Amino acid sequence: MRRFFIAPSLLAEEQVNLPDDICRHFRVLRLKPGDQIELLDGLGQIARARIETITRQKTLVRIENRRQSRESALPV
């Protein structure tokens, strides 16, 4: 499953219109509506989403579930 980092404010909604730079990745990776992806906010929240619409102007995904990642207690 592909993973993409996005702004934490975007994960607050059920439907997310992704930024243009991520839309370009979708075209290069040949992702299509119905594919699942993971969105990460860099603060520990992970959201599983399904692609609904891909056009040149916008990419719309629907959040299916959210979870908080758990960091290891061991220092790296």
Backbone as JSON, one array per atom type, in Angstrom:
{
  "sequence": "MRRFFIAPSLLAEEQVNLPDDICRHFRVLRLKPGDQIELLDGLGQIARARIETITRQKTLVRIENRRQSRESALPV",
  "N": [[0.85, -1.18, 0.0], [0.55, 2.19, -0.83], [2.05, 5.08, 0.67], [1.56, 8.41, 1.81], [2.63, 11.63, 2.83], [0.83, 14.22, 4.36], [-0.57, 17.47, 5.23], [-1.43, 17.93, 8.66], [-3.91, 19.19, 9.13], [-5.52, 18.46, 6.99], [-6.37, 15.89, 7.51], [-8.57, 16.01, 9.1], [-11.03, 15.93, 7.92], [-13.65, 13.9, 6.34], [-13.68, 13.47, 3.61], [-10.99, 14.13, 1.5], [-9.36, 16.54, -0.38], [-6.61, 16.23, -2.18], [-3.3, 17.76, -2.29], [-1.65, 19.29, -5.19], [0.99, 18.29, -5.69], [0.94, 15.69, -4.7], [-1.02, 14.63, -6.32], [0.31, 14.47, -8.76], [2.08, 12.37, -8.19], [0.26, 10.27, -8.04], [-0.54, 9.98, -10.71], [1.91, 9.22, -11.89], [2.42, 6.83, -10.53], [0.34, 5.4, -11.48], [-2.08, 5.07, -10.1], [-5.52, 4.44, -9.41], [-9.09, 5.18, -9.25], [-10.62, 3.61, -6.47], [-8.4, 2.31, -5.5], [-6.48, 1.7, -2.53], [-4.84, 3.77, -0.13], [-2.41, 5.03, 2.26], [-2.43, 7.76, 4.44], [-0.28, 9.95, 6.06], [0.35, 12.12, 8.8], [2.66, 13.05, 9.95], [2.69, 13.48, 12.63], [2.05, 11.26, 13.94], [-0.45, 10.23, 13.33], [-2.24, 7.98, 11.32], [-4.02, 7.42, 8.41], [-6.2, 5.34, 6.66], [-7.21, 5.35, 3.35], [-9.44, 5.54, 0.52], [-9.23, 5.97, -2.93], [-11.3, 8.16, -4.65], [-11.79, 9.99, -6.82], [-9.85, 10.97, -9.57], [-8.49, 13.56, -11.26], [-7.03, 16.0, -13.51], [-7.2, 18.38, -12.19], [-7.91, 17.85, -9.53], [-7.64, 15.52, -6.8], [-9.55, 13.32, -5.09], [-10.07, 11.74, -2.02], [-11.48, 9.3, 0.22], [-11.58, 8.99, 3.66], [-11.24, 6.01, 5.39], [-10.55, 4.77, 7.83], [-8.92, 5.72, 10.89], [-5.89, 5.79, 12.78], [-3.63, 5.87, 15.56], [-0.17, 5.92, 15.46], [2.24, 3.93, 17.15], [5.11, 4.74, 18.77], [8.3, 3.25, 19.2], [9.67, 2.52, 22.38], [12.34, 2.36, 22.62], [15.4, 4.01, 22.13], [16.75, 5.14, 19.04]],
  "CA": [[0.0, 0.0, 0.0], [1.31, 3.44, -0.95], [1.9, 6.01, 1.8], [1.83, 9.79, 1.45], [2.58, 12.59, 3.91], [0.02, 15.41, 4.09], [-0.71, 18.37, 6.37], [-2.35, 17.4, 9.68], [-5.25, 19.8, 9.03], [-6.3, 17.78, 5.96], [-6.9, 14.62, 8.0], [-9.74, 16.25, 9.95], [-12.25, 15.72, 7.13], [-13.91, 12.54, 5.85], [-13.21, 13.5, 2.23], [-9.83, 15.01, 1.42], [-8.88, 16.94, -1.69], [-5.16, 16.21, -1.99], [-2.53, 18.8, -2.99], [-1.2, 19.0, -6.56], [2.21, 17.48, -5.76], [0.56, 14.29, -4.48], [-1.76, 14.23, -7.52], [1.3, 14.06, -9.77], [2.55, 11.03, -7.81], [-0.79, 9.31, -8.38], [-0.47, 9.72, -12.15], [3.14, 8.49, -12.17], [2.26, 5.48, -9.99], [-0.83, 4.82, -12.15], [-3.15, 4.75, -9.17], [-6.82, 4.69, -10.02], [-10.19, 5.15, -8.28], [-10.82, 2.32, -5.84], [-7.16, 1.88, -4.84], [-6.31, 2.15, -1.15], [-3.57, 4.39, 0.23], [-2.32, 5.5, 3.64], [-2.03, 9.15, 4.59], [0.38, 10.19, 7.33], [0.44, 13.55, 9.06], [3.95, 13.39, 10.55], [2.51, 13.62, 14.08], [1.69, 9.95, 14.47], [-1.75, 9.77, 12.88], [-2.25, 7.28, 10.05], [-5.39, 7.25, 7.92], [-6.37, 4.53, 5.47], [-8.17, 6.04, 2.49], [-9.72, 4.96, -0.79], [-9.29, 7.01, -3.96], [-12.62, 8.28, -5.28], [-11.72, 10.7, -8.08], [-8.55, 11.51, -9.99], [-8.51, 14.39, -12.47], [-5.86, 16.88, -13.53], [-7.41, 19.5, -11.26], [-8.02, 17.45, -8.13], [-7.71, 14.11, -6.42], [-10.41, 13.23, -3.92], [-10.03, 10.44, -1.35], [-12.37, 9.18, 1.38], [-10.93, 8.35, 4.8], [-11.99, 4.84, 5.86], [-10.3, 4.66, 9.26], [-7.74, 6.43, 11.41], [-5.27, 5.19, 13.97], [-2.45, 6.55, 16.05], [0.97, 5.01, 15.45], [2.93, 3.82, 18.44], [6.56, 4.8, 18.64], [9.05, 2.34, 20.05], [10.27, 3.16, 23.56], [13.79, 2.23, 22.5], [16.02, 5.06, 21.32], [17.45, 4.66, 17.85]],
  "C": [[0.9, 1.24, 0.0], [1.01, 4.35, 0.23], [2.32, 7.4, 1.35], [1.72, 10.66, 2.7], [1.75, 13.8, 3.48], [-0.05, 16.25, 5.35], [-1.72, 17.81, 7.36], [-3.76, 17.96, 9.57], [-6.12, 19.1, 8.0], [-6.93, 16.49, 6.46], [-8.14, 14.79, 8.88], [-11.05, 15.95, 9.23], [-12.42, 14.26, 6.74], [-13.51, 12.39, 4.39], [-12.09, 14.52, 2.15], [-9.5, 15.26, -0.04], [-7.37, 17.11, -1.56], [-4.46, 17.3, -2.79], [-2.01, 18.32, -4.34], [0.03, 18.11, -6.61], [1.91, 16.0, -5.55], [-0.22, 13.78, -5.7], [-0.81, 13.78, -8.62], [1.85, 12.67, -9.47], [1.52, 9.97, -8.21], [-0.74, 8.96, -9.86], [0.77, 8.89, -12.5], [3.02, 7.04, -11.7], [1.09, 4.72, -10.61], [-1.88, 4.31, -11.16], [-4.47, 5.13, -9.81], [-7.89, 4.67, -8.94], [-10.42, 3.73, -7.77], [-9.59, 1.81, -5.14], [-7.11, 2.45, -3.42], [-4.91, 2.73, -0.97], [-3.58, 4.68, 1.72], [-1.81, 6.93, 3.62], [-1.45, 9.33, 5.98], [0.52, 11.69, 7.55], [1.76, 13.98, 9.69], [3.89, 13.57, 12.05], [2.07, 12.31, 14.71], [0.34, 9.44, 14.03], [-1.63, 9.16, 11.49], [-3.69, 7.06, 9.65], [-5.36, 6.37, 6.67], [-7.47, 5.17, 4.65], [-8.32, 5.29, 1.17], [-9.87, 6.11, -1.79], [-10.67, 6.99, -4.6], [-12.54, 8.88, -6.68], [-10.29, 11.16, -8.34], [-8.76, 12.27, -11.29], [-7.24, 15.23, -12.45], [-5.98, 18.0, -12.51], [-7.44, 19.07, -9.8], [-8.02, 15.93, -7.98], [-8.46, 14.05, -5.1], [-10.33, 11.82, -3.35], [-10.98, 10.47, -0.16], [-11.62, 8.4, 2.46], [-11.81, 7.2, 5.27], [-11.77, 4.59, 7.35], [-9.02, 5.4, 9.62], [-7.19, 5.66, 12.6], [-4.04, 6.01, 14.34], [-1.3, 5.56, 16.04], [1.64, 5.03, 16.82], [4.42, 3.79, 18.18], [7.2, 3.8, 19.59], [9.66, 3.13, 21.21], [11.79, 3.12, 23.51], [14.35, 3.35, 21.64], [16.77, 4.44, 20.15], [18.78, 5.35, 17.73]]
}
